[in-house]
Coordinates of C-alpha atoms in Angstrom, one line a residue:
M257 CA -25.4 -19.1 -22.4
K258 CA -25.4 -20.0 -18.7
L259 CA -22.2 -22.1 -19.2
A260 CA -20.5 -19.1 -20.8
V261 CA -21.5 -16.8 -18.0
G262 CA -20.3 -19.3 -15.4
T263 CA -17.0 -19.9 -17.1
I264 CA -16.3 -16.1 -17.3
A265 CA -17.2 -15.6 -13.6
A266 CA -15.0 -18.5 -12.6
A267 CA -12.1 -17.2 -14.7
A268 CA -12.5 -13.7 -13.2
A269 CA -12.5 -15.1 -9.7
L270 CA -9.3 -17.1 -10.3
L271 CA -7.5 -14.1 -11.9
A272 CA -8.5 -11.7 -9.1
A273 CA -7.6 -14.0 -6.2
P274 CA -3.8 -13.6 -6.4
A275 CA -4.0 -9.8 -6.6
M276 CA -6.1 -9.5 -3.5
A277 CA -3.9 -11.9 -1.5
W278 CA -0.6 -10.1 -1.9
E279 CA 1.0 -8.5 1.1
P280 CA 4.5 -7.1 1.6
T281 CA 7.0 -9.4 3.2
K282 CA 9.4 -6.8 4.6
P283 CA 9.1 -3.2 5.8
V284 CA 7.8 -0.7 3.2
E285 CA 9.9 2.5 2.7
F286 CA 7.9 5.5 1.7
V287 CA 10.3 8.1 0.2
V288 CA 9.1 11.7 0.6
P289 CA 11.0 14.1 -1.8
A290 CA 11.0 16.9 0.7
G291 CA 12.3 17.9 4.1
T292 CA 10.8 17.0 7.5
G293 CA 7.7 19.0 8.5
G294 CA 6.5 20.1 5.1
G295 CA 3.2 19.3 3.5
A296 CA 4.4 16.1 1.8
D297 CA 5.9 14.9 5.0
Q298 CA 2.7 15.6 6.9
M299 CA 0.6 13.8 4.3
A300 CA 2.9 10.7 4.5
R301 CA 2.8 10.7 8.3
L302 CA -1.0 11.0 8.1
M303 CA -1.1 8.0 5.8
Q304 CA 1.2 6.1 8.1
G305 CA -1.0 6.7 11.1
I306 CA -4.1 5.6 9.2
I307 CA -2.4 2.4 8.0
I308 CA -1.3 1.6 11.6
K309 CA -4.6 2.5 13.2
H310 CA -6.7 0.3 10.9
K311 CA -4.1 -2.4 10.6
L312 CA -4.0 -2.3 6.8
M313 CA -0.5 -3.8 6.5
S314 CA 1.3 -6.4 8.6
Q315 CA 4.7 -4.8 7.9
P316 CA 5.7 -1.4 9.1
L317 CA 5.6 1.7 6.9
I318 CA 8.8 3.7 7.2
I319 CA 8.8 7.3 6.2
I320 CA 12.1 8.5 4.6
N321 CA 12.7 12.2 3.9
K322 CA 15.0 13.1 1.0
S323 CA 15.3 16.8 0.7
G324 CA 17.0 18.7 -2.0
G325 CA 16.9 18.3 -5.8
A326 CA 13.4 19.7 -6.0
G327 CA 11.9 16.2 -6.0
A328 CA 14.0 15.1 -9.0

């Protein structure tokens, strides 16, 4: 029983390690389907500020506004 639990724990650790280690290698573009200054744009800029402040990404987060088309 202990061997089975140990094997399952080791397999889970090996499978989770690559997912936790991934980071972007180039700038991330965050497309906002609305014009500048709207609610969606403000939320994206708030997220950008939090990511920069807490150094959650090594690459920059670039906000791109695409207005028109009603988000389609």
